[in-house]
Amino acid sequence: MIYLDYQATTPLAPEARDAMLRWLDGPDGTGFGNPHSPHRMGRQAAAAIELARDRVAALFPAGGKVIFTGSATEALNLAIRGSGKAGSVAVSAIEHAAVLDTAEALGQARVLDVAQDGLCGAAQDLPKDCRLVAVMQVNNEIGTIQPTVDWHRKAKEANALFLVDAVQAYGKIEVTHADMIAISAHKFHGPKGVGALWVRDGVDLTEQQTGGSQEGVRSGTLSPALIAGMGAAAKEAKERMAQDAEHVEELWNRARDLFSDWTLNGSEDARWHGNLNIRRDGLDVARLMSDCRDIMFSAGSACASGSGRPSHVLKAIGLSDKQAKASIRLGFGRYTKIEDIEQAAKSINAAAKEQGL
Ligand code: PLP
């Protein structure tokens, strides 16, 4: 099997796995303590969480705090719901459902336009009552890198907070300008089921579920194993950022050559190059996926695929339903080999040829 679905999730780093084991039971059976207990086992687990917090924080701007959550979806909900009640929430048209649907559920969504190249330019007006702007750093479907520095300035001028969904960016490119940043461990070689919200000092949130207030505005017992895994993954990502990016660039160049008959969806340059979202007019993607069962890749996005609905991101950048449904997404990164790309291209191009393309 060849795994080319790095936007859906990433392989667990061995360093993250090793860091987790100690807090599942540990060699002497003392790793399972409740990190909120005051006794020795509890304090040891709490110390592991604080080490992970420092490691995760090392990739965020200075002057803020990290709140651990169960996912990026939870972090984004906390940011959007917990940062105010009155006013509108301006969101780019290509946000993840965790942002779009949350702003819509509150009845506060004002959707910002996205151009054909997949960029949400900051030269557009914010609503007068805007309380929060949410523009993601790297898009999960087409990989485009948004001008968050400009949006941060614009939000500030409008007296609004600025939220960045950095799920696809964290550990790959630096996120420097925001009031709140949401991330998810399993997108950077950590475990599933743990995320975080970074909150700039001075930004007040209200809790969205009541309980023990273990993380202040977030209640619930923390998982030392998951958080230790996330911390180790963050450390690896920081140390290997340049090396990982170089490797991705090599994979991208090879993939672009091998898929030269395909049309790229979204900007070539303002893009994370571990995301190749491409289309062929007339392609039957379901048939292609069935013919290439040994290759793990995605039709559009993991969320939209299977639903039968064309992706809202591809629609937002001006693709017709037909073009959107003729698109595939290949995602690669740290553990992908050049041969994986070559083998996948061979199979995918042969399957497309079978369809007369
Ligand atoms: N935001 C983006 C851009 C994503 O790609 C995802 C996951 O697909 C999420 C948010 C949600 O993350 P989680 O799986 O941690 O809820």
Coordinates of C-alpha atoms and ligand atoms in Angstrom, one line a residue:
M1 CA 0.0 0.0 0.0
I2 CA 1.1 3.5 -0.7
Y3 CA -0.1 6.2 1.6
L4 CA -0.7 9.6 -0.1
D5 CA -3.3 11.1 2.1
Y6 CA -1.2 13.3 4.5
Q7 CA -4.0 16.0 4.8
A8 CA -6.4 13.4 6.2
T9 CA -3.9 12.2 8.7
T10 CA -0.2 11.4 9.0
P11 CA 1.8 8.4 10.1
L12 CA 2.7 8.4 13.8
A13 CA 6.3 9.4 14.3
P14 CA 8.3 6.7 16.2
E15 CA 9.5 9.4 18.6
A16 CA 5.8 10.2 19.4
R17 CA 5.0 6.6 19.9
D18 CA 7.9 6.1 22.3
A19 CA 6.9 9.2 24.3
M20 CA 3.4 7.8 24.7
L21 CA 4.2 4.3 26.0
R22 CA 5.5 5.5 29.3
W23 CA 2.1 7.1 30.1
L24 CA 0.0 4.2 29.1
D25 CA 1.4 2.0 31.8
G26 CA 5.1 2.5 31.9
P27 CA 7.9 -0.1 32.5
D28 CA 7.1 -0.2 36.3
G29 CA 3.3 0.2 35.9
T30 CA 3.2 3.7 37.3
G31 CA 2.5 5.6 34.1
F32 CA -1.3 5.6 34.3
G33 CA -1.7 8.3 37.0
N34 CA -4.3 11.0 36.8
P35 CA -2.3 14.2 36.0
H36 CA -4.6 16.2 38.2
S37 CA -3.9 14.1 41.3
P38 CA -1.6 15.6 43.9
H39 CA 0.3 12.4 44.7
R40 CA 3.6 11.4 43.1
M41 CA 2.2 9.4 40.2
G42 CA -0.2 12.3 39.4
R43 CA 2.6 14.9 39.7
Q44 CA 4.9 12.8 37.3
A45 CA 2.1 12.7 34.7
A46 CA 1.5 16.4 35.2
A47 CA 5.2 17.1 34.6
A48 CA 5.0 15.1 31.3
I49 CA 2.1 17.3 30.2
E50 CA 4.0 20.5 31.1
L51 CA 7.0 19.3 29.1
A52 CA 4.7 18.7 26.1
R53 CA 3.1 22.1 26.6
D54 CA 6.5 23.8 26.3
R55 CA 7.3 21.7 23.2
V56 CA 4.0 22.6 21.5
A57 CA 4.4 26.2 22.6
A58 CA 7.8 26.4 21.0
L59 CA 6.2 26.6 17.5
F60 CA 3.7 29.3 18.5
P61 CA 4.4 33.1 18.8
A62 CA 5.6 34.3 22.2
G63 CA 3.2 35.8 24.7
G64 CA 0.3 33.3 24.8
K65 CA -0.8 30.0 26.4
V66 CA -1.6 26.5 25.1
I67 CA -4.9 24.9 26.0
F68 CA -5.0 21.2 25.3
T69 CA -8.2 19.9 23.8
G70 CA -9.5 16.6 22.3
S71 CA -9.2 17.8 18.7
A72 CA -8.8 20.9 16.5
T73 CA -12.5 20.8 16.0
E74 CA -13.0 21.3 19.7
A75 CA -10.3 24.0 19.8
L76 CA -12.0 25.9 16.9
N77 CA -15.4 25.6 18.6
L78 CA -13.9 27.0 21.9
A79 CA -12.3 29.9 20.0
I80 CA -15.4 30.8 18.0
R81 CA -18.1 30.2 20.7
G82 CA -16.0 31.2 23.6
S83 CA -14.7 34.6 22.3
G84 CA -17.9 36.6 22.3
K85 CA -21.6 36.4 21.7
A86 CA -22.7 39.5 19.8
G87 CA -21.4 40.5 16.3
S88 CA -20.5 38.7 13.2
V89 CA -17.8 36.2 12.4
A90 CA -16.0 36.7 9.1
V91 CA -14.8 33.4 7.7
S92 CA -13.1 32.5 4.4
A93 CA -15.2 30.5 2.0
I94 CA -12.7 27.7 2.1
E95 CA -12.5 27.1 5.9
H96 CA -12.9 23.6 7.3
A97 CA -16.4 22.6 8.4
A98 CA -15.3 23.0 12.0
V99 CA -15.1 26.8 11.4
L100 CA -17.8 27.3 8.7
D101 CA -20.5 25.2 10.3
T102 CA -19.8 26.6 13.8
A103 CA -20.0 30.3 12.7
E104 CA -23.2 29.3 10.7
A105 CA -24.7 27.5 13.7
L106 CA -24.3 30.7 15.7
G107 CA -26.0 32.6 12.9
Q108 CA -23.0 34.9 12.7
A109 CA -21.1 33.7 9.6
R110 CA -20.2 36.3 7.0
V111 CA -18.3 34.5 4.2
L112 CA -15.2 36.1 2.7
D113 CA -14.5 35.6 -1.0
V114 CA -11.7 33.4 -2.3
A115 CA -10.2 33.9 -5.7
Q116 CA -9.6 31.3 -8.4
D117 CA -6.0 30.7 -7.2
G118 CA -7.4 29.6 -3.8
L119 CA -6.4 32.8 -1.9
C120 CA -8.6 34.8 0.4
G121 CA -7.2 38.3 -0.3
A122 CA -7.4 40.9 2.5
A123 CA -8.6 43.7 0.3
Q124 CA -12.2 43.0 1.1
D125 CA -14.5 44.7 3.5
L126 CA -15.3 43.2 6.9
P127 CA -18.8 43.6 8.3
K128 CA -19.2 46.6 10.6
D129 CA -20.1 44.5 13.6
C130 CA -17.3 42.0 13.0
R131 CA -16.1 40.5 16.3
L132 CA -13.9 37.7 14.9
V133 CA -12.1 36.9 11.6
A134 CA -11.1 33.3 10.8
V135 CA -8.8 32.6 7.9
M136 CA -6.9 29.3 7.8
Q137 CA -3.1 29.2 7.3
V138 CA -2.9 26.3 4.8
N139 CA -6.0 24.9 3.2
N140 CA -6.6 21.2 3.7
E141 CA -8.0 20.5 0.3
I142 CA -5.8 22.5 -2.0
G143 CA -2.9 23.5 0.2
T144 CA -3.0 27.2 -0.6
I145 CA -1.3 29.5 2.0
Q146 CA -3.4 32.4 3.1
P147 CA -2.2 35.9 3.7
T148 CA -2.7 35.7 7.5
V149 CA -0.3 38.6 8.3
D150 CA -2.6 41.0 6.2
W151 CA -5.7 39.5 7.8
H152 CA -4.3 39.9 11.3
R153 CA -3.7 43.6 10.6
K154 CA -7.1 44.1 9.1
A155 CA -8.9 42.4 12.0
K156 CA -7.0 44.5 14.5
E157 CA -8.0 47.7 12.6
A158 CA -11.6 46.5 12.8
N159 CA -11.2 45.8 16.6
A160 CA -11.9 42.1 15.9
L161 CA -10.0 39.1 17.0
F162 CA -8.1 36.9 14.5
L163 CA -8.4 33.1 14.6
V164 CA -6.1 30.9 12.5
D165 CA -6.9 27.3 11.8
A166 CA -3.3 26.1 11.5
V167 CA -4.1 22.4 11.4
Q168 CA -2.4 21.9 8.0
A169 CA 0.4 24.4 8.7
Y170 CA 1.7 23.7 12.2
G171 CA 5.2 22.2 12.1
K172 CA 5.6 23.0 8.4
I173 CA 5.4 26.8 8.2
E174 CA 5.5 29.3 11.0
V175 CA 2.3 30.9 12.1
T176 CA 3.3 34.3 13.4
H177 CA 0.2 36.6 13.4
A178 CA -2.9 35.6 15.2
D179 CA -4.9 36.0 18.5
M180 CA -5.9 32.3 18.5
I181 CA -4.4 29.3 16.7
A182 CA -5.9 25.8 16.5
I183 CA -3.9 22.7 15.8
S184 CA -4.4 18.9 15.8
A185 CA -1.6 16.4 16.7
H186 CA -2.5 13.7 14.1
K187 CA -1.7 16.1 11.2
F188 CA 2.0 16.4 12.3
H189 CA 2.8 12.8 13.1
G190 CA 1.3 12.8 16.6
P191 CA -1.6 10.7 17.8
K192 CA -5.3 11.2 17.0
G193 CA -7.7 12.5 19.7
V194 CA -5.6 15.5 20.9
G195 CA -5.4 19.1 19.8
A196 CA -4.7 22.5 21.2
L197 CA -5.7 26.1 21.1
W198 CA -3.1 28.8 21.5
V199 CA -4.5 32.0 22.9
R200 CA -2.7 35.3 23.0
D201 CA -2.2 36.9 26.4
G202 CA -5.1 39.3 27.1
V203 CA -7.7 37.3 25.0
D204 CA -10.5 36.1 27.3
L205 CA -12.5 33.0 26.5
T206 CA -15.6 31.6 28.3
E207 CA -15.8 27.9 28.9
Q208 CA -18.0 25.8 26.6
Q209 CA -18.5 22.8 28.9
T210 CA -18.6 23.0 32.7
G211 CA -16.6 20.6 34.9
G212 CA -13.3 20.5 36.7
S213 CA -11.6 23.4 34.7
Q214 CA -8.4 21.3 34.4
E215 CA -7.3 23.6 31.5
G216 CA -9.0 26.7 32.9
V217 CA -11.7 27.2 30.2
R218 CA -11.5 23.6 29.1
S219 CA -12.7 20.9 31.5
G220 CA -12.0 17.2 31.4
T221 CA -9.1 15.0 32.5
L222 CA -6.1 15.4 30.2
S223 CA -4.5 12.3 28.6
P224 CA -0.8 12.3 29.4
A225 CA -0.1 9.7 26.7
L226 CA -1.7 11.6 23.9
I227 CA -0.3 14.9 25.0
A228 CA 3.2 13.5 25.5
G229 CA 2.9 12.1 21.9
M230 CA 1.8 15.5 20.7
G231 CA 4.8 17.2 22.4
A232 CA 7.3 14.7 21.0
A233 CA 5.8 15.2 17.5
A234 CA 6.0 19.0 17.9
K235 CA 9.7 18.7 19.0
E236 CA 10.5 16.6 15.9
A237 CA 8.6 18.9 13.6
K238 CA 10.5 21.9 14.9
E239 CA 13.9 20.2 14.6
R240 CA 13.1 18.8 11.2
M241 CA 11.2 21.7 9.7
A242 CA 13.8 22.7 7.1
Q243 CA 14.7 19.0 6.2
D244 CA 11.0 18.0 5.9
A245 CA 10.3 21.0 3.6
E246 CA 13.3 20.1 1.4
H247 CA 12.1 16.5 1.1
V248 CA 8.5 17.7 0.3
E249 CA 9.9 20.0 -2.4
E250 CA 11.7 17.0 -4.0
L251 CA 8.5 14.9 -3.9
W252 CA 6.5 17.8 -5.4
N253 CA 8.9 18.4 -8.3
R254 CA 8.8 14.7 -9.2
A255 CA 5.0 14.6 -8.8
R256 CA 4.5 17.7 -11.0
D257 CA 6.6 16.1 -13.7
L258 CA 4.7 12.8 -13.5
F259 CA 1.3 14.4 -13.5
S260 CA 2.0 17.0 -16.1
D261 CA -1.1 16.1 -18.1
W262 CA -3.3 17.1 -15.2
T263 CA -4.6 20.6 -14.2
L264 CA -3.5 21.9 -10.8
N265 CA -6.3 23.2 -8.6
G266 CA -5.2 26.4 -6.7
S267 CA -2.0 28.4 -6.8
E268 CA 1.2 26.7 -7.6
D269 CA 3.4 29.0 -5.6
A270 CA 1.3 30.2 -2.6
R271 CA 0.9 26.6 -1.6
W272 CA 2.2 23.9 0.8
H273 CA 3.9 21.6 -1.7
G274 CA 2.8 18.4 0.1
N275 CA -0.6 18.9 -1.4
L276 CA -1.2 18.1 -5.0
N277 CA -4.8 18.6 -5.9
I278 CA -5.3 18.0 -9.6
R279 CA -8.1 17.2 -12.1
R280 CA -8.7 15.7 -15.5
D281 CA -11.8 16.8 -17.4
G282 CA -14.2 13.8 -17.7
L283 CA -12.4 11.7 -15.0
D284 CA -14.6 9.2 -13.1
V285 CA -12.9 9.5 -9.7
A286 CA -14.9 6.6 -8.1
R287 CA -13.7 4.3 -10.9
L288 CA -10.1 5.6 -10.6
M289 CA -10.1 4.9 -6.9
S290 CA -11.5 1.5 -7.3
D291 CA -8.8 0.7 -10.0
C292 CA -6.0 2.0 -7.7
R293 CA -7.1 0.4 -4.4
D294 CA -3.5 0.1 -3.2
I295 CA -3.0 3.8 -3.2
M296 CA -4.5 5.7 -0.3
F297 CA -5.5 9.1 -1.7
S298 CA -8.5 11.2 -1.6
A299 CA -11.3 12.5 -3.9
G300 CA -11.5 16.2 -3.1
S301 CA -11.3 16.1 0.6
A302 CA -11.7 13.3 3.2
C303 CA -14.8 15.1 4.5
A304 CA -16.5 15.8 1.1
S305 CA -15.5 12.4 -0.4
G306 CA -18.1 9.8 0.2
S307 CA -20.8 12.4 0.6
G308 CA -21.4 12.7 -3.2
R309 CA -21.4 16.5 -2.8
P310 CA -18.7 18.4 -4.7
S311 CA -16.2 20.0 -2.4
H312 CA -17.1 23.5 -1.2
V313 CA -13.5 24.6 -1.6
L314 CA -13.3 23.6 -5.2
K315 CA -16.6 25.3 -5.8
A316 CA -15.4 28.4 -4.1
I317 CA -12.5 28.7 -6.4
G318 CA -14.8 28.6 -9.4
L319 CA -14.7 25.0 -10.5
S320 CA -17.9 23.5 -12.0
D321 CA -19.5 20.6 -10.2
K322 CA -18.1 18.4 -13.0
Q323 CA -14.6 19.7 -12.6
A324 CA -14.7 19.4 -8.8
K325 CA -15.9 15.8 -9.1
A326 CA -13.0 15.1 -11.5
S327 CA -10.4 16.2 -8.9
I328 CA -8.2 14.1 -6.7
R329 CA -5.9 15.0 -3.8
L330 CA -2.5 13.4 -3.3
G331 CA -0.8 14.3 0.0
F332 CA 2.7 13.5 1.0
G333 CA 5.4 14.3 3.5
R334 CA 8.2 13.2 5.8
Y335 CA 7.9 9.4 5.3
T336 CA 6.9 9.4 1.6
K337 CA 9.6 8.0 -0.7
I338 CA 10.2 9.2 -4.3
E339 CA 9.4 5.6 -5.4
D340 CA 5.9 5.9 -3.8
I341 CA 5.2 8.9 -6.0
E342 CA 6.5 7.1 -9.0
Q343 CA 4.5 4.0 -8.5
A344 CA 1.3 5.9 -7.7
A345 CA 1.7 8.0 -10.8
K346 CA 2.2 5.0 -12.9
S347 CA -1.0 3.4 -11.6
I348 CA -3.1 6.5 -11.6
N349 CA -2.1 7.6 -15.1
A350 CA -2.7 4.1 -16.4
A351 CA -6.1 4.0 -14.8
A352 CA -6.9 7.4 -16.3
K353 CA -5.8 6.2 -19.7
E354 CA -8.2 3.2 -19.3
Q355 CA -10.9 5.8 -19.1
G356 CA -9.7 7.2 -22.5
L357 CA -8.0 10.3 -21.0
Ligands
PLP1 N1 -9.1 22.1 10.2 C1 -8.5 21.6 9.2 C2 -7.9 22.5 8.2 C3 -8.4 20.2 9.1 O1 -7.8 19.6 8.0 C4 -9.0 19.4 10.0 C5 -9.0 17.9 9.9 O2 -9.2 17.4 8.9 C6 -9.6 20.0 11.1 C7 -9.7 21.3 11.2 C8 -10.2 19.2 12.2 O3 -9.2 18.6 13.0 P1 -9.5 17.4 14.1 O4 -9.5 16.1 13.3 O5 -8.5 17.4 15.1 O6 -10.9 17.7 14.6

